[in-house]
Coordinates of C-alpha atoms in Angstrom, one line a residue:
Chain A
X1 CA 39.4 40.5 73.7
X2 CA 40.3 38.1 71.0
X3 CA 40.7 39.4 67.3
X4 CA 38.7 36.9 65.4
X5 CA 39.5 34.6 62.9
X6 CA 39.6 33.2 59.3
X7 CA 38.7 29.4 59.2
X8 CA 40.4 27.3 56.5
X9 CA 39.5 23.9 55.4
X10 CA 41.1 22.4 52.7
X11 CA 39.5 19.1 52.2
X12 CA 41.2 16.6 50.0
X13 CA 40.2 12.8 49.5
X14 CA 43.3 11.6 51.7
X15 CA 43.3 14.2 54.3
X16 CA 41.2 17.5 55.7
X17 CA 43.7 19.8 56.5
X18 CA 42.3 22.9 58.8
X19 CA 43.6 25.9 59.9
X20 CA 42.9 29.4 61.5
X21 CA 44.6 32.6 60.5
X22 CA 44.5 36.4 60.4
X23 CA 43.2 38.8 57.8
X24 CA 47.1 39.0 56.7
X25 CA 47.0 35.3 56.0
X26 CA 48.8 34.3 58.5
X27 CA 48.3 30.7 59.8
X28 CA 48.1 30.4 63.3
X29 CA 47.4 27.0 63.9
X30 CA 46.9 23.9 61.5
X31 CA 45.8 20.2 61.8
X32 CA 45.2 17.5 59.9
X33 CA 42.5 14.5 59.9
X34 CA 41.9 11.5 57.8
X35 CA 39.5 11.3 55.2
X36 CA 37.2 8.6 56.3
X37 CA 33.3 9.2 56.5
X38 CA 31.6 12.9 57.1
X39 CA 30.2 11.9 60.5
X40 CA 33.7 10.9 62.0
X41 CA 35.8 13.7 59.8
X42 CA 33.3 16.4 60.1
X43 CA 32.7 15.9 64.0
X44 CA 36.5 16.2 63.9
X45 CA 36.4 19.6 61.8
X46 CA 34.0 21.1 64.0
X47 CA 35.4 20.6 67.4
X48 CA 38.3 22.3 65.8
X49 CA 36.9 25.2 64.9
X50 CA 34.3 25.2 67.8
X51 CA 37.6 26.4 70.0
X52 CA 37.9 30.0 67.8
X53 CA 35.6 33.0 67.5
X54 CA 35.4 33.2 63.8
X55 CA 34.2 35.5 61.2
X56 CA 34.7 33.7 58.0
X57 CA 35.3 30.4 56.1
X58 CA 36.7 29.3 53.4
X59 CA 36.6 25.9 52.2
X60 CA 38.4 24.1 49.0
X61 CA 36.7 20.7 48.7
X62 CA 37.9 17.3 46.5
X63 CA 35.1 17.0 44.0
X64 CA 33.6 17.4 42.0
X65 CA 31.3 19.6 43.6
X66 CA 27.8 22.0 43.2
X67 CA 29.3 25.5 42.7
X68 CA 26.1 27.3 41.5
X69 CA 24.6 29.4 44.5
X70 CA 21.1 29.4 43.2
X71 CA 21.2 25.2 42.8
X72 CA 19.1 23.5 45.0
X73 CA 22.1 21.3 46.1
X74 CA 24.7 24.5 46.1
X75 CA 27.5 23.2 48.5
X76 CA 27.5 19.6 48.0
X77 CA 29.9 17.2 46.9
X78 CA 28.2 15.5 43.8
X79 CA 29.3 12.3 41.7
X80 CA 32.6 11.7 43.9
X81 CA 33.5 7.8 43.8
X82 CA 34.2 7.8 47.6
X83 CA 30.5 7.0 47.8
X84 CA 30.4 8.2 51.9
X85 CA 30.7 11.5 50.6
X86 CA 28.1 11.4 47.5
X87 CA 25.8 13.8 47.7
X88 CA 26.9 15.3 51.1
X89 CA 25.5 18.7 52.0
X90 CA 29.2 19.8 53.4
X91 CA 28.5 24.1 53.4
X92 CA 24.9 22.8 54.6
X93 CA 26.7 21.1 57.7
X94 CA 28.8 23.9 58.6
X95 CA 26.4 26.7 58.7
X96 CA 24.5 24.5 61.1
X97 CA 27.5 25.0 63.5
X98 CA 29.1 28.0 62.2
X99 CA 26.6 30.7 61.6
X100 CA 28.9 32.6 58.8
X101 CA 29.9 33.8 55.6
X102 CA 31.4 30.5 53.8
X103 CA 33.2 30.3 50.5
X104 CA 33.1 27.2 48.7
X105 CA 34.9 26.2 45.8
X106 CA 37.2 23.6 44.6
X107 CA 40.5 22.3 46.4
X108 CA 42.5 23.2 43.1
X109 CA 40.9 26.3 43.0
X110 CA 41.5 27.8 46.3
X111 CA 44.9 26.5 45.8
X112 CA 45.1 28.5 42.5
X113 CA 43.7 31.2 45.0
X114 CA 46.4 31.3 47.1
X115 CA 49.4 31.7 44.8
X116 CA 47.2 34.1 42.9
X117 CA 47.0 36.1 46.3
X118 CA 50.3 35.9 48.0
X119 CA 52.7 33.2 45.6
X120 CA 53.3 33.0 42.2
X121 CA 51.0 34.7 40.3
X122 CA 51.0 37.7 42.7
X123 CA 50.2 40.9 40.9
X124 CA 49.9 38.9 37.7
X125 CA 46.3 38.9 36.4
X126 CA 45.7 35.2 35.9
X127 CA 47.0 31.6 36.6
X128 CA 46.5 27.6 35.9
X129 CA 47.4 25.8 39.7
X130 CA 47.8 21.7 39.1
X131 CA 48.6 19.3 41.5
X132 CA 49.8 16.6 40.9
X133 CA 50.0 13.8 43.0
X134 CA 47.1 11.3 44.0
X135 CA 45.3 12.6 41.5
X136 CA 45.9 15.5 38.9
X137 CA 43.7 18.3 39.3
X138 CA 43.9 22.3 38.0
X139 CA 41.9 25.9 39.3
X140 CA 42.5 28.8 37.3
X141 CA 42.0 32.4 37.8
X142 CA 41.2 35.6 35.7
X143 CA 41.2 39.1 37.4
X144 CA 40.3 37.1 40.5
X145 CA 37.5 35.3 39.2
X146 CA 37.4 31.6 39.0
X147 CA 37.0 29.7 35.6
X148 CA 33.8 28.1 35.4
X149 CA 30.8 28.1 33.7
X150 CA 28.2 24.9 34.1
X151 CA 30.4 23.2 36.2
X152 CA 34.4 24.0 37.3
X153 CA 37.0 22.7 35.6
X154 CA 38.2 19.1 35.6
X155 CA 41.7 19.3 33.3
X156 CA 43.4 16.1 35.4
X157 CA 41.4 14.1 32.9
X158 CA 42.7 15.9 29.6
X159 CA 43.4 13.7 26.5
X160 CA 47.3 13.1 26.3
X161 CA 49.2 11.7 23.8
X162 CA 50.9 8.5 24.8
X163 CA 54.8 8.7 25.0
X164 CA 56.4 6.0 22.9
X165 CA 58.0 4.1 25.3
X166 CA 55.3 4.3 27.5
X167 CA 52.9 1.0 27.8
X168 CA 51.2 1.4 31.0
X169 CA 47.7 1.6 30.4
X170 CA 46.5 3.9 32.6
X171 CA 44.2 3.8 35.9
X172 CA 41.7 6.0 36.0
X173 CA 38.0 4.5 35.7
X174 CA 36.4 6.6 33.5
X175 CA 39.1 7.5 30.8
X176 CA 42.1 4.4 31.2
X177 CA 44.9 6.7 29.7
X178 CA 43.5 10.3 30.5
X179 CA 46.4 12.8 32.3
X180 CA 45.1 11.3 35.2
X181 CA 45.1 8.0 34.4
X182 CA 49.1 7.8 33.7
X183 CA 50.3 10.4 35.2
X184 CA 49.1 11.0 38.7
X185 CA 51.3 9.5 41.9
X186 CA 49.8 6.2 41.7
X187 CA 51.0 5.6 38.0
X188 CA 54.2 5.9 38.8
X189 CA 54.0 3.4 41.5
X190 CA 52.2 0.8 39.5
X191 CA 54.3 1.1 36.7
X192 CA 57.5 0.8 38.7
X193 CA 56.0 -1.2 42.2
X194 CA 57.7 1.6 43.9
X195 CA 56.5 5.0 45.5
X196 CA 57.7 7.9 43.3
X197 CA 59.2 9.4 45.9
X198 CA 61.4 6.2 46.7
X199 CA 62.8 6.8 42.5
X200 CA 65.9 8.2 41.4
X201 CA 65.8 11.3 40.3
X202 CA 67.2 9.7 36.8
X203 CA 64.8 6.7 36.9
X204 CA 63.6 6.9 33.0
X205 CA 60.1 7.3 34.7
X206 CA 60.1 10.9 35.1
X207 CA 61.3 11.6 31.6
X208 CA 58.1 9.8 30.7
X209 CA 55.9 12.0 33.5
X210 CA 57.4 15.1 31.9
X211 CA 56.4 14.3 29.0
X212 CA 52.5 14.2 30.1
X213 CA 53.3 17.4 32.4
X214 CA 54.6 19.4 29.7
X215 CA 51.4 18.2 27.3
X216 CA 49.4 19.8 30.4
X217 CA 50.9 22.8 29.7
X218 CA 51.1 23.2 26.5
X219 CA 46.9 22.7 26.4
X220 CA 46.4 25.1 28.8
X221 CA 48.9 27.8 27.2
X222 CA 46.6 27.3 24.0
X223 CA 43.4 27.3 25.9
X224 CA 44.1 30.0 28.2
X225 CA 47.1 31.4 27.6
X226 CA 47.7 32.6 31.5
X227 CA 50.2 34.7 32.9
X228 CA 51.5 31.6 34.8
X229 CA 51.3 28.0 35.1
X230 CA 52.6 26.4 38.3
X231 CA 52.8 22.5 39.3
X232 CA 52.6 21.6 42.5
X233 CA 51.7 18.1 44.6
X234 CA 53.8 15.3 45.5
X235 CA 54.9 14.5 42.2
X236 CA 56.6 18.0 41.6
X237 CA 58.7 18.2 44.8
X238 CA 60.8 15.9 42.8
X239 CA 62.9 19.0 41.7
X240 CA 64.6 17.8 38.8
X241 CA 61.1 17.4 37.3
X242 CA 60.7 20.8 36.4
X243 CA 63.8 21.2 34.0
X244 CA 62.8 17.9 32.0
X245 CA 59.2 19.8 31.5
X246 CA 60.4 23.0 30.7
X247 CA 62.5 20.8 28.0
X248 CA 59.4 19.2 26.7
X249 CA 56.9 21.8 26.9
X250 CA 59.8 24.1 24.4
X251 CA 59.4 20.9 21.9
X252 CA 55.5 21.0 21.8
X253 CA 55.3 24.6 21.6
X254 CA 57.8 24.3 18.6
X255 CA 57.8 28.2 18.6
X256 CA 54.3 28.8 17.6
X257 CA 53.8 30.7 21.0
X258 CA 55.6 33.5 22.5
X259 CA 55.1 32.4 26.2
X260 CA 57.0 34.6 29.0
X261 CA 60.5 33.0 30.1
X262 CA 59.7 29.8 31.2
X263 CA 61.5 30.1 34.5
X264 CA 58.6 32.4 35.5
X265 CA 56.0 31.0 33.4
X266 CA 55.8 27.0 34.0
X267 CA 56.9 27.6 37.8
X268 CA 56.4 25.0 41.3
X269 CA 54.3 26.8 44.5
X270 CA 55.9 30.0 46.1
X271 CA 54.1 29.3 48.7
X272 CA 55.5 25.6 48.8
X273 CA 52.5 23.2 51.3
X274 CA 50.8 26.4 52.0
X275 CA 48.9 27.4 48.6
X276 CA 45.1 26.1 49.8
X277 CA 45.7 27.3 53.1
X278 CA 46.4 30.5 52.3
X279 CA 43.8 30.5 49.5
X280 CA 41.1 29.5 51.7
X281 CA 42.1 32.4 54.2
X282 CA 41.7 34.9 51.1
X283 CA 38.4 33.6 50.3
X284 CA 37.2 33.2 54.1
X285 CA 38.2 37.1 54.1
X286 CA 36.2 37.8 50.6
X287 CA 33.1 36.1 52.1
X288 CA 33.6 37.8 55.1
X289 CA 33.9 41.3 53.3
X290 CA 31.0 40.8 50.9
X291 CA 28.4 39.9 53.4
Chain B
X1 CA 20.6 63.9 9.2
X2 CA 21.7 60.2 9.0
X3 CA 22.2 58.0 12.0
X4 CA 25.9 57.6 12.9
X5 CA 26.7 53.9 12.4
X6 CA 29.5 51.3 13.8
X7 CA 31.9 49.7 11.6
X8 CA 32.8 45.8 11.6
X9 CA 36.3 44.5 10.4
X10 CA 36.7 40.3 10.2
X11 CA 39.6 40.1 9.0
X12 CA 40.9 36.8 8.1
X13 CA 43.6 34.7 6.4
X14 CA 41.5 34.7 3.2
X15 CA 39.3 37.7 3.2
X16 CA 38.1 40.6 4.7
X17 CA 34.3 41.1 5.8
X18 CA 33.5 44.7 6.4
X19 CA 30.2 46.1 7.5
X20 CA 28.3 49.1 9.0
X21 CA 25.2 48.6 11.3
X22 CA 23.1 50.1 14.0
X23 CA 23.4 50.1 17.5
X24 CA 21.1 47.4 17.4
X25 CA 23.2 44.9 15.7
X26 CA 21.2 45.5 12.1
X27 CA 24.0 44.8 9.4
X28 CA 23.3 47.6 7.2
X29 CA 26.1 46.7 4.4
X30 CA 28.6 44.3 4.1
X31 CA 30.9 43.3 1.7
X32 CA 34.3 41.9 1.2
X33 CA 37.7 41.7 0.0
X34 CA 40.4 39.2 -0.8
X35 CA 43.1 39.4 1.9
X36 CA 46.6 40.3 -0.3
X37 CA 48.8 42.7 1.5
X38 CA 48.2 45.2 3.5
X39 CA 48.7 48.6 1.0
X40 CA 45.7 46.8 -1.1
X41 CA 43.5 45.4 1.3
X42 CA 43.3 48.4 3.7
X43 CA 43.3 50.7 0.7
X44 CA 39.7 48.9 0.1
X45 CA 39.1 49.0 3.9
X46 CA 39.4 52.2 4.2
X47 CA 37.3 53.4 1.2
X48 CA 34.5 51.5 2.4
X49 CA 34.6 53.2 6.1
X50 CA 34.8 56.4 4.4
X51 CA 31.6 56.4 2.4
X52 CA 29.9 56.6 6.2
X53 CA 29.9 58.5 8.9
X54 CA 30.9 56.2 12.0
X55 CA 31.0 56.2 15.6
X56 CA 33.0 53.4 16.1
X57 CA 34.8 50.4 14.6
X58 CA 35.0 46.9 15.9
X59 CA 37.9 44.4 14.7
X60 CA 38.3 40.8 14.6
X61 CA 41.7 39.8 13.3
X62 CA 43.6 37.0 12.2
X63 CA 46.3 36.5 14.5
X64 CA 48.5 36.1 16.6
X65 CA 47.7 39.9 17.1
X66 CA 49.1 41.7 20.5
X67 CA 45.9 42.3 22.7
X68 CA 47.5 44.1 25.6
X69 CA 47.2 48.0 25.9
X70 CA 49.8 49.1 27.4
X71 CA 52.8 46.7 25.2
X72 CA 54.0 49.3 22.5
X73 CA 52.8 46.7 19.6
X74 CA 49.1 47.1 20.9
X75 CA 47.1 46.6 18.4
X76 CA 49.6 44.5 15.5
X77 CA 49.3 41.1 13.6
X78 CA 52.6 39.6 15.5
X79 CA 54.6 36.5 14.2
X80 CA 52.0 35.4 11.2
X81 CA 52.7 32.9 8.8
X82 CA 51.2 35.9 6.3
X83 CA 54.5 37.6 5.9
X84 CA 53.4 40.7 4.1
X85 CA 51.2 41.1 7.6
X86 CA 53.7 40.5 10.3
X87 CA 54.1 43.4 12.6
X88 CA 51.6 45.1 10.9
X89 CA 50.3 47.7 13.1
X90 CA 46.4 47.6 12.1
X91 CA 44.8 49.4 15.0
X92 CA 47.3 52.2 14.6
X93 CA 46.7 52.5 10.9
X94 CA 42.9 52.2 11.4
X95 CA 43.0 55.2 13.8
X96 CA 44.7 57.2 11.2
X97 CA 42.2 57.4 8.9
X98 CA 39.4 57.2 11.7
X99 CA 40.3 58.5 14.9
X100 CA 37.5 56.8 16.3
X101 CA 37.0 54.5 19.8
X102 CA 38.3 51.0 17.6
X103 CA 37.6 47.3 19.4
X104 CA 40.6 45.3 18.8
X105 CA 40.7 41.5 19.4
X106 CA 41.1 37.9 17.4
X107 CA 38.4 37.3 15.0
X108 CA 37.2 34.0 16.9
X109 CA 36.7 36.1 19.9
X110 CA 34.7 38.5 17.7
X111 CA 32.5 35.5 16.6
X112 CA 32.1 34.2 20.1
X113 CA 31.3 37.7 21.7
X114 CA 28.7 37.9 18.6
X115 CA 27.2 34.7 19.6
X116 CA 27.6 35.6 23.5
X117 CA 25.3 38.9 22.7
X118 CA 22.9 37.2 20.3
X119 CA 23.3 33.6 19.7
X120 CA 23.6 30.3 21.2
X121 CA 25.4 31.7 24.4
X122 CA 22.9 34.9 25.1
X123 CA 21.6 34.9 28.3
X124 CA 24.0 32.3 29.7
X125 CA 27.6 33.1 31.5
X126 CA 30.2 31.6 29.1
X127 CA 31.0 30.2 25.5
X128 CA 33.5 29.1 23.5
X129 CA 33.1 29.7 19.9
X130 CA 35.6 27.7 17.4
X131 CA 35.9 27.9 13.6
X132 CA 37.4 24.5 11.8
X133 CA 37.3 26.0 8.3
X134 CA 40.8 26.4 6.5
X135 CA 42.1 26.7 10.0
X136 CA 41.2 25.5 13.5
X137 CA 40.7 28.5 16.1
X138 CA 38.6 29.0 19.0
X139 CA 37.6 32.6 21.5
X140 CA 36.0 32.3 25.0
X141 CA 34.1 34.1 26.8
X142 CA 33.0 34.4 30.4
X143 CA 31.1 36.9 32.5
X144 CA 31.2 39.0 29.4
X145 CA 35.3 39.1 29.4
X146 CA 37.6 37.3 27.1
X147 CA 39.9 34.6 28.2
X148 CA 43.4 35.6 27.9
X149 CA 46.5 36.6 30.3
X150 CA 49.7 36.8 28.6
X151 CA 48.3 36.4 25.2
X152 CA 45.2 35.2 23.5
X153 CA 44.0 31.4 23.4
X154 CA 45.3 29.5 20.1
X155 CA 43.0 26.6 21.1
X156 CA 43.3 24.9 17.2
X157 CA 47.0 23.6 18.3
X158 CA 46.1 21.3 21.1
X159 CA 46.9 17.8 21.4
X160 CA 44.7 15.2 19.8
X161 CA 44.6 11.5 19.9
X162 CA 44.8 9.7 16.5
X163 CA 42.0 8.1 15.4
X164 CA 43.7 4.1 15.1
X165 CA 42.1 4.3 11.0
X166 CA 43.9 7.3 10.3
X167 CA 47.4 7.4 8.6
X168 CA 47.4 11.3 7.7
X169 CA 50.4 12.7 9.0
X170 CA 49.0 16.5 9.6
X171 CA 49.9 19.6 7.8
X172 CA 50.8 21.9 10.6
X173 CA 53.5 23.2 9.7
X174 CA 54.4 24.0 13.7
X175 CA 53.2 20.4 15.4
X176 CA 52.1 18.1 11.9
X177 CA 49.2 16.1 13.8
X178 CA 48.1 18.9 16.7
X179 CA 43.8 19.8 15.9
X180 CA 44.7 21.9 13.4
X181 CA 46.8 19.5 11.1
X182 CA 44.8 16.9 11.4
X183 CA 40.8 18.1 11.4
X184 CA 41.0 22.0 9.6
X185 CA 39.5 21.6 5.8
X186 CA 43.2 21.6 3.9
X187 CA 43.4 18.1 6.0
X188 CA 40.5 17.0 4.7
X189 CA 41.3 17.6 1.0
X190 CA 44.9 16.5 1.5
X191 CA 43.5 12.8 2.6
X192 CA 40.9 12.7 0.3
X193 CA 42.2 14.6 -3.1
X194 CA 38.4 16.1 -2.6
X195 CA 37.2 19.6 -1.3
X196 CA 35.3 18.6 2.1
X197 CA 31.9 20.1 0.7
X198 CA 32.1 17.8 -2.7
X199 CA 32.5 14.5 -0.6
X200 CA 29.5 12.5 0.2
X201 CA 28.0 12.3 4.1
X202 CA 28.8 8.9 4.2
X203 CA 32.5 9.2 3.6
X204 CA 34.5 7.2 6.4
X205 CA 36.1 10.8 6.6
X206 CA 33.7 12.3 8.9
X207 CA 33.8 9.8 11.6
X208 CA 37.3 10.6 11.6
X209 CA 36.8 14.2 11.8
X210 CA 33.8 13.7 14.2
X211 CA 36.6 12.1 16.5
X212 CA 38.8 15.3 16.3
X213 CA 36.7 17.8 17.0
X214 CA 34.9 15.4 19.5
X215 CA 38.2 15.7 21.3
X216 CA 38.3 19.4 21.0
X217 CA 34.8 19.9 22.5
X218 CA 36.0 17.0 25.3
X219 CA 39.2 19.2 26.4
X220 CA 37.3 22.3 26.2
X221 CA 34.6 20.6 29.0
X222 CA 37.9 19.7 31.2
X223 CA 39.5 22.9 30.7
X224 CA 36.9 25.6 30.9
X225 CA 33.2 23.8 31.5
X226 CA 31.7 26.3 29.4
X227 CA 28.0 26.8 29.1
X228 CA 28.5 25.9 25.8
X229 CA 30.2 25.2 23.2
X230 CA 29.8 26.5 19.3
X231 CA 31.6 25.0 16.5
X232 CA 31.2 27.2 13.6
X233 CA 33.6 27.3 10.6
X234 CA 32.9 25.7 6.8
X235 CA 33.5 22.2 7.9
X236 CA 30.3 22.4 10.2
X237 CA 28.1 23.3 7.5
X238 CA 28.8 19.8 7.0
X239 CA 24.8 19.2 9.4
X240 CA 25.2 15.5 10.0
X241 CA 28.4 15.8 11.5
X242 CA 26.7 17.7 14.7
X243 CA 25.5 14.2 15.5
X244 CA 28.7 12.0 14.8
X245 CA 30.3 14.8 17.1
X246 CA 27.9 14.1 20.0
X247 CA 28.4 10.0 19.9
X248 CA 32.3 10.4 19.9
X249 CA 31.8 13.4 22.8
X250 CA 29.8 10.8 25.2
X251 CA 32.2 8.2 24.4
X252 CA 35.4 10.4 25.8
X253 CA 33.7 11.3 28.8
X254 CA 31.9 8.3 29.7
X255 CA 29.9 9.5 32.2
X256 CA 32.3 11.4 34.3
X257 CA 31.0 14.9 33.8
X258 CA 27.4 15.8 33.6
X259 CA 26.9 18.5 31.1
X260 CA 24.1 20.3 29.7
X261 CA 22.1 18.0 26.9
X262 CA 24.3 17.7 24.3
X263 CA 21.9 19.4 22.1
X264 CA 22.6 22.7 24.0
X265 CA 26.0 22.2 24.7
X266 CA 27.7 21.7 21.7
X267 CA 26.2 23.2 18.9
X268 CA 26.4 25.8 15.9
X269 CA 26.4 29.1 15.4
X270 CA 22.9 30.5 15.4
X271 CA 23.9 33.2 13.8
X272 CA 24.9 31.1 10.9
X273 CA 27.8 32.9 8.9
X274 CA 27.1 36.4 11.1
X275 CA 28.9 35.6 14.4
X276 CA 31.9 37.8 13.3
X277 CA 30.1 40.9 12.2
X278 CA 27.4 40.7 15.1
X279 CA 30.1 40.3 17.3
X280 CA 32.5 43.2 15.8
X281 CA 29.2 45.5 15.8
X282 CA 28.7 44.7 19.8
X283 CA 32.7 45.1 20.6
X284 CA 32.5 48.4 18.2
X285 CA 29.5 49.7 20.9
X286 CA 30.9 48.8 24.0
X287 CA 34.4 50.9 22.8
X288 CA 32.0 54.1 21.6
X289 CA 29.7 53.5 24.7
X290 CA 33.5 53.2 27.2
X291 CA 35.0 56.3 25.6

């Protein structure tokens, strides 16, 4: 007889990334599929999972999303501009196929979830997770409970100040010049007309991005003053990134704050790509446990 | 034989608010003290508590102040500004004279908790609770717990944006132009040679402050999407700014997160100037009722 499983979908705007894994968070097997409409990317997510006996999942969705279990549309992905996916009942769909206990909650947050788990913030009692790449979004955890309150959080579209030199106006529809809106991947590219990746590491670009980084974390030290902090997403595997922010971040602060050493407290993923996975596991095992 | 009753210490930059009351939150007597230095405030302190028999004491402090139980400066003012206080070990000086269960946390948490038990925030999940008065400061609650990990929140520091008619330069003496040194009441009189109370409603002033705290209530939706959000603190008593606060708040976030009505979500103490008390008075109830 098979042991069971924990299902894992981590579904972002770009890509649904799902995976199956054991009650010690292992992964044992993970695919990906584009983002396109829910009937083609759903049909793909459920003859995935249709090949495993499972007993949980856990899903971290792009959003924003209907986190409140006694709302009428609890599961749903609300306002989203990728209008396919307004409104779409997605925890509604898969208990139609997948008669189980399903946790639901943001993509940042069950990344948050993850290193709060089994990464960085491991044995600590709370943590900020941003990503930043396509967009800039943040989860954050307190003695294993998820920030929230009428909605989750949303702090990719924080108010930054504007770096001198800097005269992009920003992208994002709703706020121009919000964190978002000049800091997130595609910033950088329309700024330069080149990929971030494709940059120099001393392209004066990413003193600029560490700049609006480190203003990320000095809001969310004064807001929520966590045990930890940790950036990940494309725009952070650029490793010299985290030095310039650490650099920045000790200028805002100006000494007001007594953080923890900054090598442990403005930190990248421990567990490197794996942080929603793994997260989603952990809550798929919750769900499972609490039923 | 008299009812035992629970003590209630705000202590702030300026003064000192004590009061006794029932388990029912009824202020019995309050009265208050100029904050000096510690031999002569506490001295007062002190002689008030003793006139009663208590069960319990609740304290809100000016801060920073070390929350954490098990660090060996539990319970001190840390790195004030207010030199005669730094390092001054309150709790432990408290429990001399009254070795009693004592509540220890920042007086804006105090104030929020107060508000969480019986004001604007009873009945829902979370709050946060700021004071712009001489200073900016802000507590949150949710599910009944404070926010905090490796210290309190010091929420009056964040980043603003300047508002483009505004030349002041900010006061802070950590980060000039951060919340604080640009929207407390000393910014106020600094720009305008004029108390805040004595200046007229019409004074271009307010739409400038109206920005600032605007912003405040803007980050605090991104960060933490409380239920809601009270601004309390002398420069509210200022009533038409509520409104001016409410215009600039839709303008930030244009539609991209759908909050309560405004006129629930970011609003004023209704416990007027009792937040602090009520909310020492509940903290002092939970410590006797955890012993």
């Amino acid at each position: 007889m098979t042991e069971k499983l924990l299902g894992s979908i981590e579904a972002g705007g770009t890509k649904f990334v799902c995976a199956v894994g054991t009650e010690a968070l292992e992964i044992k097997k993970r695919v990906s599929f584009p983002t396109t409409t829910p009937e083609e990317t759903m049909a793909l997510v459920i003859d995935f999972f249709k090949q495993y006996e499972l007993k949980a999942i856990g899903i971290g969705s792009f959003g924003p999303i209907d986190i409140h279990p006694e709302s009428p549309t609890y599961g749903h992905i609300t306002s989203t501009p990728k209008l396919a996916w307004q409104d779409y009942d997605f925890v509604g769909e898969m208990k139609k196929h997948f008669p189980l206990p399903i946790a639901w909650t943001t993509d940042v947050n069950a990344a948050a979830y993850g290193e709060y788990v089994a990464g960085s913030a491991k044995g600590l009692s709370s943590c900020v997770y941003y990503t930043i790449g396509t967009g800039v979004g943040a989860g954050a955890i307190q003695k294993g409970k998820f920030i929230e309150g009428f909605s989750h959080p949303e702090m990719g579209h924080m108010i930054v100040r504007r770096h001198p030199e800097d005269q992009f106006e920003g992208w994002c529809p709703f706020h121009g010049d919000c964190l978002e809106g000049i800091a997130a991947g595609p910033a950088i590219e329309k700024r330069t007309g080149t990929k971030g990746q494709e940059l120099s590491s001393d392209d004066p670009i990413w003193e600029i991005e560490a700049y609006y980084i480190a203003q990320a974390a000095y809001n969310t030290t004064l807001m929520l003053a966590p045990d930890v902090i940790i950036f990940g997403g494309g725009v952070m595997k650029q490793r010299h990134m985290m030095e310039k922010v650490h650099d920045e971040f000790e200028k805002l602060v100006n000494g007001y704050v007594k953080t923890p050493p900054l090598k442990d407290y403005i930190v990248t993923p421990k567990l490197e790509d794996d942080p929603g996975t793994i997260g989603c596991l952990a809550l798929a095992k919750e769900a499972y446990e609490a039923q």
